[in-house]
mmCIF file of C-alpha atoms in Angstrom:
data_model
loop_
_atom_site.group_PDB
_atom_site.id
_atom_site.type_symbol
_atom_site.label_atom_id
_atom_site.label_comp_id
_atom_site.label_asym_id
_atom_site.label_seq_id
_atom_site.Cartn_x
_atom_site.Cartn_y
_atom_site.Cartn_z
ATOM 1 C CA MET A 243 6.708 139.478 145.516
ATOM 2 C CA ILE A 244 4.391 142.366 146.167
ATOM 3 C CA GLU A 245 3.128 142.379 142.562
ATOM 4 C CA GLU A 246 1.868 138.795 142.966
ATOM 5 C CA GLU A 247 0.200 139.734 146.248
ATOM 6 C CA ILE A 248 -1.527 142.680 144.566
ATOM 7 C CA GLY A 249 -2.722 140.474 141.704
ATOM 8 C CA ASN A 250 -4.069 137.906 144.151
ATOM 9 C CA GLU A 251 -5.887 140.557 146.183
ATOM 10 C CA LEU A 252 -7.439 142.093 143.062
ATOM 11 C CA ARG A 253 -8.696 138.662 141.984
ATOM 12 C CA ARG A 254 -10.165 138.038 145.450
ATOM 13 C CA ALA A 255 -11.959 141.392 145.511
ATOM 14 C CA GLY A 256 -15.639 141.175 144.739
ATOM 15 C CA GLY A 257 -16.533 141.572 141.080
ATOM 16 C CA GLY A 258 -12.965 141.179 139.851
ATOM 17 C CA ALA A 259 -11.394 144.498 140.793
ATOM 18 C CA THR A 260 -9.370 146.260 138.124
ATOM 19 C CA LEU A 261 -6.385 148.572 138.265
ATOM 20 C CA ALA A 262 -5.142 151.481 136.164
ATOM 21 C CA THR A 263 -1.774 153.193 136.415
ATOM 22 C CA ALA A 264 -0.677 156.679 135.407
ATOM 23 C CA GLU A 265 3.069 157.112 135.670
ATOM 24 C CA SER A 266 5.385 160.044 135.305
ATOM 25 C CA CYS A 267 8.621 159.729 137.252
ATOM 26 C CA THR A 268 8.463 155.912 137.267
ATOM 27 C CA GLY A 269 8.210 155.737 133.479
ATOM 28 C CA GLY A 270 6.075 152.604 133.382
ATOM 29 C CA LEU A 271 7.976 150.735 136.093
ATOM 30 C CA VAL A 272 4.856 150.206 138.222
ATOM 31 C CA SER A 273 3.084 148.620 135.251
ATOM 32 C CA HIS A 274 6.242 146.660 134.480
ATOM 33 C CA ARG A 275 6.359 145.276 138.009
ATOM 34 C CA LEU A 276 2.690 144.308 137.883
ATOM 35 C CA THR A 277 3.232 142.360 134.662
ATOM 36 C CA ASN A 278 5.945 140.331 136.368
ATOM 37 C CA ALA A 279 3.078 138.345 137.879
ATOM 38 C CA PRO A 280 1.118 136.262 135.350
ATOM 39 C CA GLY A 281 -2.607 136.764 134.695
ATOM 40 C CA ALA A 282 -3.163 140.013 132.779
ATOM 41 C CA ASN A 283 -5.429 138.449 130.146
ATOM 42 C CA GLU A 284 -8.702 139.507 131.791
ATOM 43 C CA ALA A 285 -7.992 143.164 130.959
ATOM 44 C CA LYS A 286 -7.694 142.338 127.268
ATOM 45 C CA GLU A 287 -11.389 141.546 127.073
ATOM 46 C CA LYS A 288 -12.831 143.850 129.734
ATOM 47 C CA VAL A 289 -10.885 147.036 129.046
ATOM 48 C CA LEU A 290 -9.552 146.832 125.504
ATOM 49 C CA GLY A 291 -12.592 145.191 123.968
ATOM 50 C CA VAL A 292 -10.891 142.092 122.614
ATOM 51 C CA ALA A 293 -13.702 139.835 121.434
ATOM 52 C CA GLY A 294 -14.372 136.781 123.565
ATOM 53 C CA GLU A 295 -14.521 134.828 120.316
ATOM 54 C CA THR A 296 -10.972 135.930 119.461
ATOM 55 C CA LEU A 297 -9.713 134.805 122.859
ATOM 56 C CA ARG A 298 -11.522 131.457 122.597
ATOM 57 C CA GLU A 299 -10.650 130.672 118.976
ATOM 58 C CA LYS A 300 -7.223 132.286 118.497
ATOM 59 C CA GLY A 301 -6.061 132.686 122.085
ATOM 60 C CA ALA A 302 -4.711 135.588 124.095
ATOM 61 C CA VAL A 303 -1.345 135.125 122.385
ATOM 62 C CA SER A 304 -2.211 135.664 118.734
ATOM 63 C CA ALA A 305 -1.906 138.232 115.980
ATOM 64 C CA GLU A 306 -5.666 138.779 116.095
ATOM 65 C CA CYS A 307 -5.600 139.519 119.819
ATOM 66 C CA ALA A 308 -2.647 141.910 119.452
ATOM 67 C CA VAL A 309 -4.444 143.835 116.705
ATOM 68 C CA GLU A 310 -7.674 144.065 118.713
ATOM 69 C CA MET A 311 -5.665 145.251 121.723
ATOM 70 C CA ALA A 312 -3.897 147.944 119.674
ATOM 71 C CA ARG A 313 -7.180 149.111 118.162
ATOM 72 C CA GLY A 314 -8.836 149.004 121.583
ATOM 73 C CA VAL A 315 -6.210 151.067 123.391
ATOM 74 C CA ARG A 316 -6.076 153.571 120.521
ATOM 75 C CA GLY A 317 -9.842 154.006 120.684
ATOM 76 C CA LEU A 318 -9.960 154.087 124.471
ATOM 77 C CA PHE A 319 -7.540 156.990 124.658
ATOM 78 C CA GLU A 320 -8.503 158.536 121.287
ATOM 79 C CA SER A 321 -4.849 158.521 120.270
ATOM 80 C CA ASP A 322 -3.401 158.526 116.787
ATOM 81 C CA PHE A 323 -1.512 155.288 117.387
ATOM 82 C CA GLY A 324 -2.171 152.258 119.554
ATOM 83 C CA VAL A 325 0.588 149.784 120.387
ATOM 84 C CA ALA A 326 0.008 146.366 121.901
ATOM 85 C CA THR A 327 2.086 143.382 122.881
ATOM 86 C CA THR A 328 0.840 139.960 123.861
ATOM 87 C CA GLY A 329 2.962 136.918 124.426
ATOM 88 C CA ILE A 330 4.488 134.383 126.738
ATOM 89 C CA ALA A 331 7.410 135.992 128.536
ATOM 90 C CA GLY A 332 8.198 132.901 130.603
ATOM 91 C CA PRO A 333 9.481 131.109 132.472
ATOM 92 C CA SER A 334 6.339 128.989 132.213
ATOM 93 C CA GLY A 335 3.099 129.051 130.245
ATOM 94 C CA GLY A 336 4.417 127.903 126.900
ATOM 95 C CA THR A 337 3.095 125.037 124.798
ATOM 96 C CA PRO A 338 4.535 123.323 121.712
ATOM 97 C CA GLU A 339 2.280 125.530 119.536
ATOM 98 C CA LYS A 340 2.938 128.704 121.538
ATOM 99 C CA PRO A 341 6.332 128.420 123.224
ATOM 100 C CA VAL A 342 7.833 130.695 125.846
ATOM 101 C CA GLY A 343 9.234 133.718 124.035
ATOM 102 C CA LEU A 344 6.438 133.975 121.447
ATOM 103 C CA VAL A 345 5.263 137.592 121.199
ATOM 104 C CA PHE A 346 2.851 139.348 118.857
ATOM 105 C CA ILE A 347 3.178 143.111 118.511
ATOM 106 C CA ALA A 348 0.583 145.320 116.828
ATOM 107 C CA VAL A 349 0.378 148.978 115.895
ATOM 108 C CA ALA A 350 -2.966 150.506 114.934
ATOM 109 C CA THR A 351 -4.191 153.833 113.624
ATOM 110 C CA ARG A 352 -7.740 154.799 112.769
ATOM 111 C CA ASP A 353 -7.178 153.519 109.217
ATOM 112 C CA PHE A 354 -4.965 150.469 109.479
ATOM 113 C CA ALA A 355 -3.242 147.978 111.741
ATOM 114 C CA ASP A 356 0.021 146.106 111.350
ATOM 115 C CA TYR A 357 1.422 143.216 113.355
ATOM 116 C CA GLU A 358 4.630 141.255 113.771
ATOM 117 C CA LYS A 359 5.347 137.845 115.262
ATOM 118 C CA HIS A 360 8.548 137.401 117.263
ATOM 119 C CA PHE A 361 10.324 134.583 119.070
ATOM 120 C CA PHE A 362 12.646 135.602 121.904
ATOM 121 C CA HIS A 363 14.906 133.126 123.679
ATOM 122 C CA GLY A 364 15.864 134.763 126.964
ATOM 123 C CA ASP A 365 14.578 134.675 130.502
ATOM 124 C CA ARG A 366 11.393 136.587 131.422
ATOM 125 C CA GLU A 367 13.158 139.933 131.882
ATOM 126 C CA THR A 368 15.144 139.596 128.655
ATOM 127 C CA ASN A 369 12.060 138.577 126.678
ATOM 128 C CA LYS A 370 10.124 141.564 128.011
ATOM 129 C CA ARG A 371 12.994 143.926 127.239
ATOM 130 C CA GLU A 372 13.392 142.583 123.693
ATOM 131 C CA ALA A 373 9.628 142.717 123.079
ATOM 132 C CA ALA A 374 9.516 146.339 124.246
ATOM 133 C CA GLU A 375 12.425 147.220 121.945
ATOM 134 C CA ALA A 376 10.711 145.491 119.013
ATOM 135 C CA ALA A 377 7.432 147.307 119.782
ATOM 136 C CA LEU A 378 9.176 150.674 119.831
ATOM 137 C CA GLY A 379 10.914 149.866 116.554
ATOM 138 C CA MET A 380 7.644 148.843 114.969
ATOM 139 C CA LEU A 381 5.938 152.014 116.198
ATOM 140 C CA LYS A 382 8.731 154.169 114.749
ATOM 141 C CA LYS A 383 8.531 152.335 111.419
ATOM 142 C CA ASN A 384 4.772 152.930 111.214
ATOM 143 C CA ILE A 385 5.048 156.594 112.224
ATOM 144 C CA LEU A 386 7.574 157.073 109.418
ATOM 145 C CA LYS A 387 5.226 155.326 106.965
ATOM 146 C CA ILE A 388 2.512 157.837 107.808
ATOM 147 C CA LYS A 389 4.947 160.750 107.660
ATOM 148 C CA THR A 390 6.292 159.745 104.243
ATOM 149 C CA GLY A 391 2.915 158.683 102.887
ATOM 150 C CA THR A 392 3.955 155.048 102.404
ATOM 151 C CA LYS A 393 1.288 153.464 104.545
ATOM 152 C CA GLY A 394 1.577 150.110 102.755
ATOM 153 C CA LEU A 395 2.213 147.267 105.150
ATOM 154 C CA VAL A 396 4.725 144.461 104.962
ATOM 155 C CA ALA A 397 2.757 141.465 103.692
ATOM 156 C CA GLN A 398 4.927 138.810 105.337
ATOM 157 C CA LYS A 399 4.589 140.347 108.760
ATOM 158 C CA GLY A 400 0.854 140.767 108.390
ATOM 159 C CA ARG A 401 -1.878 143.150 107.550
ATOM 160 C CA ALA A 402 -4.571 143.163 110.133
ATOM 161 C CA ALA A 403 -7.552 143.882 107.933
ATOM 162 C CA GLY A 404 -9.844 140.905 107.396
ATOM 163 C CA PHE A 405 -7.871 138.100 108.984
#
């Protein structure tokens, strides 16, 4: 697949070349295609500012990493909300502790961050689709909390302050 070839070429490029996309008519499809090839974890640390310690101690697939990603992308683009997903879409890469289908989703504002942990049981495409739907739902829920002034977060799903 061309997305795997692109990933391989970027890794071979001197200094670990990076890539950014800006999409209008493709609505994120270019980014979607690129994430079909495994290996996007390097950007979490280099671009979004996820702490190396978080990646080493908690892993790239963790609530802590998702929250740092959401905060990082929000800060990078100076947006009101940041949304992040990190997980194991499949078909490989899972472990007994972190199985295929495990996804953490985080939403961050300047003042707070919220996260959810999900387990999806489909193939790679289905898991990605379900994770995207869950992320959009979580974003909507948090926008409504701000709008209605009920910023309190669901304790069971996680509050991202002071892990």
